[in-house]
XYZ file of C-alpha atoms in Angstrom:
651
model
C 15.737 24.493 -49.612
C 18.359 23.375 -52.082
C 20.882 20.722 -51.150
C 24.633 21.252 -51.353
C 24.913 19.477 -54.713
C 22.098 21.555 -56.185
C 23.691 24.769 -54.898
C 26.985 23.866 -56.571
C 25.174 23.199 -59.844
C 23.385 26.547 -59.591
C 26.694 28.274 -58.897
C 28.220 26.784 -62.051
C 25.162 27.746 -64.095
C 25.344 31.282 -62.692
C 28.962 31.556 -63.838
C 28.098 30.313 -67.310
C 25.045 32.490 -67.867
C 25.452 35.675 -65.826
C 29.137 36.456 -65.298
C 30.708 35.677 -68.646
C 30.537 39.292 -69.821
C 32.091 40.959 -66.792
C 34.532 38.061 -66.468
C 36.161 38.688 -69.845
C 36.576 42.444 -69.368
C 40.292 42.043 -68.408
C 40.916 41.035 -72.031
C 40.370 44.545 -73.336
C 39.900 47.162 -70.579
C 43.526 48.291 -70.207
C 44.253 48.153 -73.940
C 41.299 50.468 -74.710
C 42.219 52.811 -71.851
C 45.856 53.134 -72.919
C 44.896 53.684 -76.549
C 43.219 56.904 -75.388
C 45.784 57.905 -72.742
C 49.255 56.481 -73.541
C 51.406 55.388 -70.596
C 54.132 57.853 -69.642
C 55.384 56.074 -66.541
C 54.607 53.697 -63.702
C 52.397 56.257 -61.974
C 50.075 56.308 -64.994
C 49.669 52.546 -64.656
C 48.841 52.939 -60.957
C 46.360 55.749 -61.697
C 44.601 53.749 -64.414
C 44.505 50.697 -62.132
C 42.984 52.777 -59.327
C 40.257 53.963 -61.707
C 39.466 50.378 -62.696
C 39.437 49.082 -59.112
C 36.999 51.712 -57.869
C 34.794 51.413 -60.945
C 34.511 47.676 -60.215
C 33.716 48.298 -56.568
C 31.180 51.081 -57.161
C 29.243 49.951 -60.246
C 28.953 46.129 -60.319
C 29.315 45.611 -56.554
C 27.646 48.527 -54.771
C 25.090 49.629 -57.349
C 24.014 46.356 -58.936
C 24.832 43.519 -56.517
C 23.941 45.348 -53.303
C 21.111 47.649 -54.485
C 19.630 47.119 -57.957
C 19.229 43.339 -57.685
C 16.746 43.907 -54.846
C 14.561 46.035 -57.144
C 13.394 42.886 -58.915
C 9.789 42.114 -59.722
C 9.249 38.768 -57.993
C 12.556 37.441 -59.308
C 12.375 39.159 -62.695
C 15.008 41.743 -63.622
C 15.594 44.304 -66.354
C 14.139 47.654 -67.330
C 10.686 46.273 -68.158
C 10.511 44.466 -64.827
C 11.129 47.822 -63.137
C 8.453 49.414 -65.322
C 5.992 46.655 -64.440
C 6.753 47.144 -60.761
C 6.003 50.866 -61.085
C 2.817 50.211 -63.111
C 1.558 47.932 -60.357
C 1.771 50.714 -57.794
C 0.637 53.602 -60.006
C -1.624 53.759 -63.063
C 1.065 54.941 -65.479
C 0.467 52.511 -68.349
C -0.633 54.262 -71.540
C -2.834 51.292 -72.519
C -6.258 52.047 -70.940
C -7.273 48.470 -70.121
C -6.705 48.500 -66.355
C -9.501 47.145 -64.184
C -10.079 47.335 -60.407
C -10.190 43.532 -60.380
C -6.518 43.428 -61.430
C -5.485 44.730 -58.027
C -7.191 41.788 -56.340
C -4.688 39.346 -57.809
C -2.710 37.897 -54.922
C 0.612 39.027 -56.435
C -0.407 42.658 -55.985
C 1.299 43.359 -52.662
C -0.212 46.102 -50.524
C 2.140 47.706 -48.024
C 1.178 48.975 -44.616
C 1.209 52.732 -43.960
C 4.594 54.264 -43.176
C 5.987 57.749 -42.444
C 6.899 58.042 -46.122
C 3.414 56.991 -47.273
C 2.193 60.554 -47.804
C 5.160 61.378 -50.020
C 4.660 58.137 -51.934
C 0.980 58.940 -52.525
C 1.845 62.408 -53.811
C 4.314 60.931 -56.298
C 1.703 58.357 -57.329
C -0.955 61.033 -57.896
C 1.469 63.180 -59.873
C 2.441 60.281 -62.135
C -1.162 59.219 -62.705
C -2.378 62.752 -63.459
C 0.332 63.731 -65.936
C 0.225 62.246 -69.437
C 3.619 63.811 -70.122
C 5.208 61.994 -67.173
C 3.632 58.712 -68.305
C 5.076 59.120 -71.796
C 8.447 60.163 -70.415
C 8.552 57.108 -68.150
C 7.712 54.806 -71.055
C 10.358 56.462 -73.239
C 12.970 55.911 -70.521
C 12.052 52.228 -70.368
C 12.112 51.839 -74.150
C 15.452 53.662 -74.358
C 16.942 51.343 -71.750
C 15.578 48.258 -73.497
C 16.875 49.389 -76.893
C 20.319 49.822 -75.323
C 20.137 46.286 -73.888
C 19.359 44.938 -77.362
C 22.217 47.016 -78.801
C 24.428 45.607 -76.045
C 23.427 42.145 -77.218
C 25.004 42.988 -80.576
C 28.220 44.652 -79.427
C 29.076 42.284 -76.535
C 29.720 39.166 -78.667
C 31.693 41.215 -81.198
C 33.891 42.777 -78.513
C 34.450 39.633 -76.443
C 35.228 37.305 -79.332
C 37.490 39.724 -81.237
C 39.500 40.586 -78.132
C 40.036 36.897 -77.310
C 40.925 35.881 -80.857
C 43.242 38.903 -81.040
C 45.493 37.097 -78.566
C 46.715 35.017 -81.501
C 48.760 38.045 -82.574
C 50.845 37.643 -79.429
C 51.431 33.923 -79.944
C 51.838 34.017 -83.735
C 53.411 37.191 -85.089
C 52.382 36.364 -88.667
C 48.649 36.584 -87.878
C 46.997 39.578 -89.586
C 43.875 41.476 -88.534
C 41.863 40.095 -91.479
C 42.526 36.564 -90.251
C 41.421 37.574 -86.746
C 38.163 38.862 -88.238
C 37.553 35.612 -90.166
C 38.135 33.460 -87.089
C 35.869 35.739 -85.030
C 33.085 35.413 -87.605
C 33.360 31.609 -87.458
C 33.168 31.596 -83.667
C 30.141 33.903 -83.671
C 28.233 31.681 -86.098
C 28.925 28.655 -83.882
C 27.902 30.584 -80.773
C 24.482 31.637 -82.044
C 23.859 28.204 -83.560
C 24.040 26.476 -80.155
C 21.899 29.114 -78.429
C 18.770 27.031 -79.086
C 19.925 24.287 -76.716
C 18.857 26.377 -73.754
C 20.318 28.078 -70.752
C 20.335 25.230 -68.240
C 22.042 22.753 -70.596
C 24.574 25.254 -71.924
C 24.982 26.909 -68.521
C 25.855 23.597 -66.866
C 28.313 22.772 -69.643
C 30.134 26.119 -69.672
C 29.965 26.836 -65.937
C 33.086 24.764 -65.169
C 34.862 26.469 -68.091
C 34.143 29.899 -66.577
C 35.299 28.614 -63.195
C 38.632 27.623 -64.749
C 38.799 31.046 -66.429
C 38.298 32.948 -63.178
C 40.856 30.756 -61.435
C 43.270 31.472 -64.301
C 42.731 35.213 -63.879
C 43.481 34.974 -60.172
C 46.460 32.666 -60.629
C 48.098 34.785 -63.345
C 47.444 37.902 -61.290
C 49.115 36.466 -58.190
C 52.061 35.245 -60.307
C 52.633 38.708 -61.796
C 52.282 40.422 -58.422
C 54.974 38.198 -56.939
C 57.300 38.325 -59.960
C 57.075 41.982 -60.968
C 55.702 44.555 -58.543
C 53.431 43.926 -55.566
C 53.518 47.637 -54.771
C 50.679 48.173 -57.274
C 48.410 47.353 -54.329
C 48.775 51.017 -53.404
C 46.267 51.696 -56.195
C 43.540 51.037 -53.611
C 44.363 54.531 -52.357
C 41.935 56.752 -54.349
C 44.370 59.667 -54.288
C 46.070 58.059 -57.298
C 42.938 58.789 -59.346
C 43.331 62.493 -58.590
C 47.036 62.382 -59.483
C 46.250 60.509 -62.717
C 43.870 63.244 -63.841
C 46.301 65.938 -62.749
C 49.081 64.474 -64.919
C 47.032 63.549 -67.988
C 44.157 66.088 -67.869
C 42.051 65.637 -71.041
C 43.598 62.274 -71.958
C 42.613 60.892 -68.550
C 39.066 62.019 -69.204
C 39.126 60.234 -72.585
C 40.369 57.099 -70.797
C 37.182 56.994 -68.693
C 35.335 55.472 -71.650
C 37.762 52.554 -71.662
C 37.713 52.270 -67.876
C 33.964 51.673 -67.907
C 34.530 48.462 -69.878
C 35.623 46.741 -66.655
C 31.982 47.020 -65.499
C 30.407 45.643 -68.677
C 27.981 42.872 -67.880
C 26.649 44.611 -64.781
C 23.262 45.082 -66.425
C 23.330 41.449 -67.548
C 23.429 40.418 -63.875
C 20.127 42.225 -63.388
C 18.492 41.290 -66.683
C 19.402 37.593 -66.256
C 17.934 37.544 -62.763
C 14.961 35.499 -63.972
C 17.272 32.518 -64.402
C 18.709 32.509 -60.873
C 18.034 33.877 -57.407
C 19.310 37.188 -56.059
C 21.250 35.466 -53.315
C 23.052 33.056 -55.653
C 24.202 35.913 -57.906
C 25.319 38.022 -54.948
C 27.306 35.251 -53.270
C 28.962 34.111 -56.495
C 29.998 37.656 -57.396
C 31.298 38.661 -53.970
C 33.211 35.481 -53.123
C 34.469 34.351 -56.543
C 34.013 36.767 -59.433
C 35.090 40.040 -57.798
C 38.275 38.713 -56.086
C 39.412 37.043 -59.323
C 38.784 40.212 -61.344
C 40.679 42.378 -58.854
C 43.646 39.991 -58.889
C 43.554 39.887 -62.684
C 43.778 43.669 -63.037
C 46.400 43.952 -60.293
C 48.523 41.342 -62.068
C 48.312 43.146 -65.417
C 49.323 46.420 -63.766
C 52.263 44.713 -62.037
C 53.453 43.367 -65.398
C 53.072 46.752 -67.097
C 55.190 48.570 -64.518
C 58.174 46.505 -65.620
C 57.317 46.252 -69.319
C 56.158 49.625 -70.593
C 57.393 49.370 -74.181
C 54.493 48.204 -76.367
C 52.887 46.042 -73.687
C 49.828 48.302 -73.431
C 48.407 46.939 -76.728
C 47.816 43.406 -75.385
C 48.570 43.626 -71.647
C 46.610 40.543 -70.657
C 48.092 38.112 -73.172
C 51.621 39.485 -72.732
C 51.352 39.046 -68.965
C 50.644 35.301 -69.289
C 53.664 33.109 -68.426
C 55.026 31.603 -71.649
C 54.631 28.029 -70.450
C 50.838 28.276 -70.163
C 50.131 30.805 -72.925
C 48.304 28.472 -75.315
C 46.083 26.782 -72.702
C 45.095 30.203 -71.333
C 44.447 31.499 -74.863
C 42.119 28.540 -75.437
C 40.314 29.159 -72.149
C 40.067 32.884 -72.976
C 38.347 32.136 -76.279
C 35.933 29.727 -74.612
C 35.204 32.354 -71.955
C 34.629 34.974 -74.663
C 32.056 32.755 -76.355
C 30.359 32.225 -73.006
C 30.450 35.968 -72.295
C 28.644 36.603 -75.540
C 25.733 34.541 -74.228
C 25.283 36.726 -71.145
C 23.771 39.660 -73.019
C 22.054 37.370 -75.546
C 20.026 35.671 -72.820
C 19.381 39.096 -71.269
C 18.094 40.319 -74.621
C 15.701 37.366 -74.864
C 14.287 38.218 -71.437
C 13.826 41.898 -72.322
C 12.125 41.092 -75.634
C 9.689 38.696 -73.947
C 8.807 41.225 -71.252
C 8.360 44.092 -73.709
C 6.198 41.938 -75.979
C 3.923 40.898 -73.119
C 3.518 44.531 -72.048
C 2.530 45.635 -75.558
C 5.809 47.261 -76.599
C 7.175 44.759 -79.123
C 5.716 42.565 -81.900
C 4.807 39.054 -80.803
C 7.472 36.533 -81.786
C 7.835 32.787 -81.463
C 9.284 31.995 -78.036
C 10.715 28.556 -77.287
C 10.924 27.505 -73.641
C 14.116 25.511 -73.249
C 13.405 24.171 -69.761
C 10.380 22.218 -68.545
C 11.089 23.159 -64.925
C 12.125 26.825 -65.188
C 9.763 28.902 -67.311
C 12.151 31.873 -67.420
C 14.602 30.040 -69.673
C 13.688 30.967 -73.239
C 15.030 31.159 -76.785
C 13.701 33.501 -79.492
C 14.870 32.328 -82.950
C 14.189 35.581 -84.840
C 16.066 37.707 -82.292
C 18.896 35.169 -82.145
C 19.615 35.387 -85.881
C 19.005 39.138 -85.886
C 21.705 39.560 -83.233
C 24.049 37.313 -85.223
C 23.688 39.468 -88.338
C 24.315 42.605 -86.277
C 27.448 41.077 -84.730
C 28.833 40.045 -88.105
C 28.246 43.513 -89.546
C 29.976 45.104 -86.548
C 32.987 42.763 -86.668
C 33.465 43.125 -90.422
C 33.006 46.902 -90.519
C 35.236 47.933 -87.582
C 38.979 47.414 -87.780
C 39.911 47.071 -84.087
C 38.557 46.370 -80.623
C 39.233 50.012 -79.730
C 36.514 51.148 -82.148
C 34.122 48.452 -80.940
C 34.984 49.452 -77.367
C 33.705 52.973 -78.051
C 30.346 51.565 -79.145
C 30.368 49.194 -76.178
C 30.655 52.045 -73.697
C 27.725 53.985 -75.154
C 25.383 50.971 -75.109
C 26.385 49.992 -71.583
C 26.086 53.495 -70.143
C 22.725 54.115 -71.797
C 21.033 51.214 -70.032
C 22.889 51.931 -66.769
C 21.506 55.476 -66.601
C 17.957 54.321 -67.373
C 18.218 51.707 -64.622
C 19.420 54.334 -62.131
C 16.413 56.571 -62.845
C 13.895 53.714 -62.644
C 15.372 52.340 -59.409
C 15.146 55.856 -57.957
C 11.406 55.881 -58.724
C 11.092 52.444 -57.107
C 12.861 53.764 -54.001
C 10.439 56.688 -53.735
C 7.187 55.032 -54.767
C 7.526 51.456 -53.525
C 10.392 51.106 -51.061
C 9.532 54.509 -49.515
C 13.068 55.133 -48.320
C 14.236 58.258 -46.586
C 14.600 61.088 -49.091
C 18.254 61.633 -48.104
C 19.114 58.023 -49.001
C 17.303 58.309 -52.340
C 18.986 61.596 -53.236
C 22.385 60.193 -52.290
C 21.840 57.211 -54.586
C 20.646 59.132 -57.633
C 23.079 62.047 -57.324
C 26.114 59.821 -56.828
C 25.465 57.101 -59.401
C 23.766 59.228 -62.054
C 26.540 61.800 -61.680
C 29.160 59.069 -62.021
C 27.489 57.612 -65.112
C 27.046 61.018 -66.736
C 30.766 61.629 -66.235
C 31.571 58.370 -68.026
C 28.980 59.178 -70.695
C 30.529 62.578 -71.407
C 33.766 60.744 -72.172
C 32.365 58.126 -74.553
C 30.288 60.710 -76.441
C 33.501 62.130 -77.887
C 34.097 58.798 -79.618
C 30.859 58.885 -81.625
C 32.729 59.781 -84.805
C 35.059 56.788 -84.306
C 32.290 54.292 -85.031
C 30.020 54.528 -82.000
C 27.340 56.140 -84.150
C 26.585 52.699 -85.610
C 25.362 51.348 -82.280
C 23.466 54.576 -81.572
C 21.615 54.281 -84.883
C 20.822 50.642 -84.096
C 19.456 51.580 -80.661
C 17.375 54.415 -82.126
C 15.846 52.030 -84.688
C 14.864 49.574 -81.929
C 13.457 52.443 -79.853
C 11.314 53.658 -82.768
C 10.010 50.128 -83.429
C 8.981 49.650 -79.792
C 7.446 53.117 -79.442
C 5.427 52.785 -82.663
C 4.241 49.307 -81.652
C 3.142 50.566 -78.245
C 1.405 53.559 -79.827
C -0.323 51.291 -82.361
C -1.484 48.914 -79.620
C -2.885 51.841 -77.659
C -4.597 53.284 -80.758
C -6.083 49.904 -81.666
C -7.512 49.433 -78.180
C -8.952 52.962 -78.067
C -10.595 52.366 -81.461
C -12.238 49.183 -80.193
C -13.466 51.046 -77.114
C -15.006 53.780 -79.287
C -16.765 51.232 -81.512
C -18.086 48.956 -78.780
C -21.830 48.437 -78.688
C -23.719 50.680 -76.221
C -25.575 48.778 -73.526
C -28.815 50.584 -74.436
C -28.541 49.187 -77.952
C -27.968 45.700 -76.563
C -31.150 45.979 -74.510
C -33.135 47.215 -77.521
C -32.113 44.266 -79.656
C -32.485 41.836 -76.789
C -35.528 40.246 -78.373
C -33.504 39.437 -81.475
C -30.869 37.677 -79.409
C -33.317 34.976 -78.553
C -34.809 34.304 -81.984
C -32.474 31.467 -82.919
C -30.046 30.260 -80.238
C -28.237 27.076 -81.189
C -27.106 24.767 -78.372
C -23.498 25.287 -77.454
C -20.989 27.806 -76.214
C -19.433 30.410 -78.487
C -16.098 32.032 -77.659
C -15.527 35.443 -79.238
C -11.931 36.617 -78.816
C -11.295 40.363 -78.650
C -9.089 42.873 -76.831
C -11.784 44.738 -74.902
C -11.503 44.414 -71.138
C -15.085 45.659 -70.734
C -18.098 46.212 -72.970
C -19.464 44.372 -76.008
C -17.201 44.374 -79.087
C -18.572 45.850 -82.315
C -18.026 42.585 -84.173
C -20.774 40.978 -82.084
C -23.288 43.436 -83.535
C -22.224 42.270 -86.976
C -22.779 38.647 -85.950
C -26.308 39.092 -84.633
C -27.416 41.102 -87.678
C -25.910 38.870 -90.373
C -25.770 35.331 -88.985
C -28.950 33.226 -88.824
C -28.101 31.844 -85.376
C -25.761 32.306 -82.457
C -24.853 30.025 -79.587
C -27.064 29.766 -76.538
C -24.174 31.047 -74.467
C -21.631 33.561 -75.773
C -18.400 34.402 -73.966
C -16.320 37.437 -74.921
C -12.738 36.347 -74.220
C -9.995 38.922 -73.667
C -6.345 37.876 -73.282
C -4.791 40.475 -71.009
C -1.339 40.951 -69.516
C -1.217 42.518 -66.080
C 1.876 44.100 -64.470
C 2.833 41.105 -62.347
C 5.342 38.362 -63.187
C 2.939 35.442 -62.643
C -0.833 35.118 -62.185
C -1.852 32.066 -60.084
C -3.772 29.491 -62.112
C -6.827 29.723 -59.839
C -6.969 33.486 -60.516
C -6.399 33.226 -64.271
C -9.992 33.796 -65.423
C -12.170 36.681 -64.328
C -15.859 36.395 -65.316
C -18.798 38.742 -65.211
C -22.154 38.867 -66.935
C -22.837 41.225 -69.818
C -26.382 42.610 -70.190
C -29.353 41.058 -68.351
C -28.981 37.544 -67.082
C -31.420 36.101 -69.618
C -29.084 37.072 -72.483
C -26.514 34.497 -71.337
C -23.596 36.710 -72.357
C -20.378 36.621 -70.347
C -17.155 38.557 -70.323
C -14.029 36.477 -69.577
C -10.662 38.124 -68.999
C -7.793 35.634 -69.167
C -5.047 37.317 -67.156
C -1.368 36.569 -67.611
C 1.774 37.980 -66.058
C 4.627 38.967 -68.344
C 6.568 35.940 -67.092
C 3.691 33.479 -67.600
C 3.796 30.798 -70.260
C 0.732 30.732 -72.502
C -0.084 27.170 -73.423
C -0.430 26.604 -77.171
C -2.986 23.831 -76.569
C -6.222 25.720 -77.297
C -8.368 22.770 -76.251
C -6.800 22.769 -72.771
C -7.249 26.547 -72.515
C -10.931 26.329 -73.450
C -11.510 23.458 -71.047
C -10.013 25.476 -68.171
C -12.124 28.455 -69.193
C -15.334 26.407 -69.165
C -14.458 24.873 -65.800
C -13.962 28.357 -64.349
C -17.314 29.466 -65.762
C -18.932 26.386 -64.281
C -17.653 27.374 -60.835
C -19.052 30.883 -61.282
C -22.517 29.643 -62.234
C -22.570 27.143 -59.372
C -21.653 29.917 -56.926
C -24.457 32.088 -58.294
C -26.908 29.210 -57.956
C -25.831 28.522 -54.380
C -26.116 32.201 -53.501
C -29.660 32.443 -54.877
C -30.584 29.268 -53.057
C -29.433 30.807 -49.787
C -31.292 34.037 -50.526
C -34.503 32.164 -51.260
C -34.121 30.495 -47.856
C -34.108 26.999 -49.300
C -36.971 27.476 -51.772
C -36.675 25.729 -55.119
C -35.397 28.121 -57.812
C -36.004 27.340 -61.452
C -33.407 29.821 -62.644
C -30.813 28.120 -60.499
C -31.499 24.782 -62.135
C -31.412 26.405 -65.542
C -28.042 28.012 -64.900
C -26.629 24.834 -63.469
C -27.412 23.112 -66.744
C -25.042 25.471 -68.488
C -22.136 24.114 -66.480
C -22.368 20.612 -67.905
C -19.802 20.724 -70.687
C -17.962 18.111 -72.698
C -15.066 18.045 -75.145
C -15.858 16.464 -78.495
C -13.295 14.011 -79.972
C -12.509 16.615 -82.643
C -11.537 19.094 -79.924
C -14.626 21.344 -79.920
C -16.238 22.346 -76.634
C -20.005 22.117 -76.373
C -22.609 22.194 -73.613
C -25.409 19.851 -72.702
C -28.925 20.798 -71.880
C -28.730 24.464 -72.852
C -32.317 25.615 -73.467
C -33.161 27.689 -76.532
C -34.412 31.168 -75.785
C -37.706 32.180 -77.302
């Protein structure tokens, strides 16, 4: 259990890493909404406020904080974590390297029978039997991940430009080109400090976000008292109906801007690997949500008394003049922090997709020695920076960027809804009425928002769609190539009959030592070994075929890392070793340490075999046992090579 001091530190880190995105949404939500549906009177302000309040309560709070966060894979969040969770309960992976031994890993949790078990088994059988459903499921996951990456581009651009745009309120002479230049400078600084890690940066910026949320609440309360506390009637949902009745099509257009108040909801789930579910839930419910509600209520109260031109920058205009510049400074700091929320989420998604064979392998730097989930990917970091700069320089206003923002956010939200529905049916085994209520309500709500933002594609949103499609194609092709490569190796593997026929040749010249042959086959003898024994004058006395394999669990316990079995007759001294990793595991770059652990695991296997034969022989002396035991005596040479002692040559 964490102490009080540690809990406070975690709370500050949670603010700095997870809630920056949703925390800065008051900077731009109303301005984007009113650019699509101009204010005609106080009732329009109340109607728009009611839309925002219920969007905040339904999407970030009910859907994500109360439901989706629990669909984590042993503390890991995001679309690929959901996919891994589904793969663990049904054989839906397109890569045919699953083994029965994978299910014996302790992290594979088997549930007891329940009334919904029969339905769950039927869904499982249907998914496993249909190649079309497997491909469709993978495409949903890849689409969601591509939208998260696209979100990682548009979030910094939107947050920083909206915060810097506040200078126009304080200094009338500031032009849009100058806002763009300042935004570019801030973005370069932001991505340059990303390498310092989440815990260091999170601890530094957590207090800054705390001040920001307190500022939102304080300004909101001030405006409620000074202007119009009657805006609290917006909690009555009937004002949403009246808003649509008065504005019809324009109100529907405004839905795309309204959704921006819920941006960062997916980041809460994707960044789950950094913090616990409970810490995120408590921080959101008791600090983030109340401050956001007060912030929006305060802006609406100000607008009811200042309708002329205030809708362009409602947040900055609602700040009391005496504290304008300090709040502007805090807003820009908060915007920079918000930009990190989706960046860290993108790093997590890329790592997960790479480990599950859906993205090229990239250099991953672990920024914390204690928490292995805290990572930094240099290539992706600079790739996101370039994308942000292109977006900021090519779009003239936050309204255009807001259109792209809505499409990226809604895309990943809908994919998450579908995947969580599958988790509810297959794994949680909830009552069908509860599941249908969830999917019909939230998917229907998100499709309604999506229908609104689709009309803004011609206003610049197509850029982010093209970006997402490119990422989707890259991931799908990489997954298809990985699958094709594995299937080719399976087709070319050496038949066991052939291995038995050439068995006499295996023993002609066997040099002392242990040879490790790395390949991707989870079973069988790789074709390259046939090339070795026909062209090389000698092979090692013991040969181990090593396969590095990722299984659909977050972490594989160290004592279950290596799975051994013999290949061919025992006298051939050929072994298959599968080194199993979860998608959250850290692969050590020290090859000598890896090989030493591998040899130690093999030693345990051979000793167990020897002990078993000794028991079967009822205590009689067994020559084979002594011979096998000699294989287990291994040393590490000063130059780093692993060799064995006392390995007999085979005649």
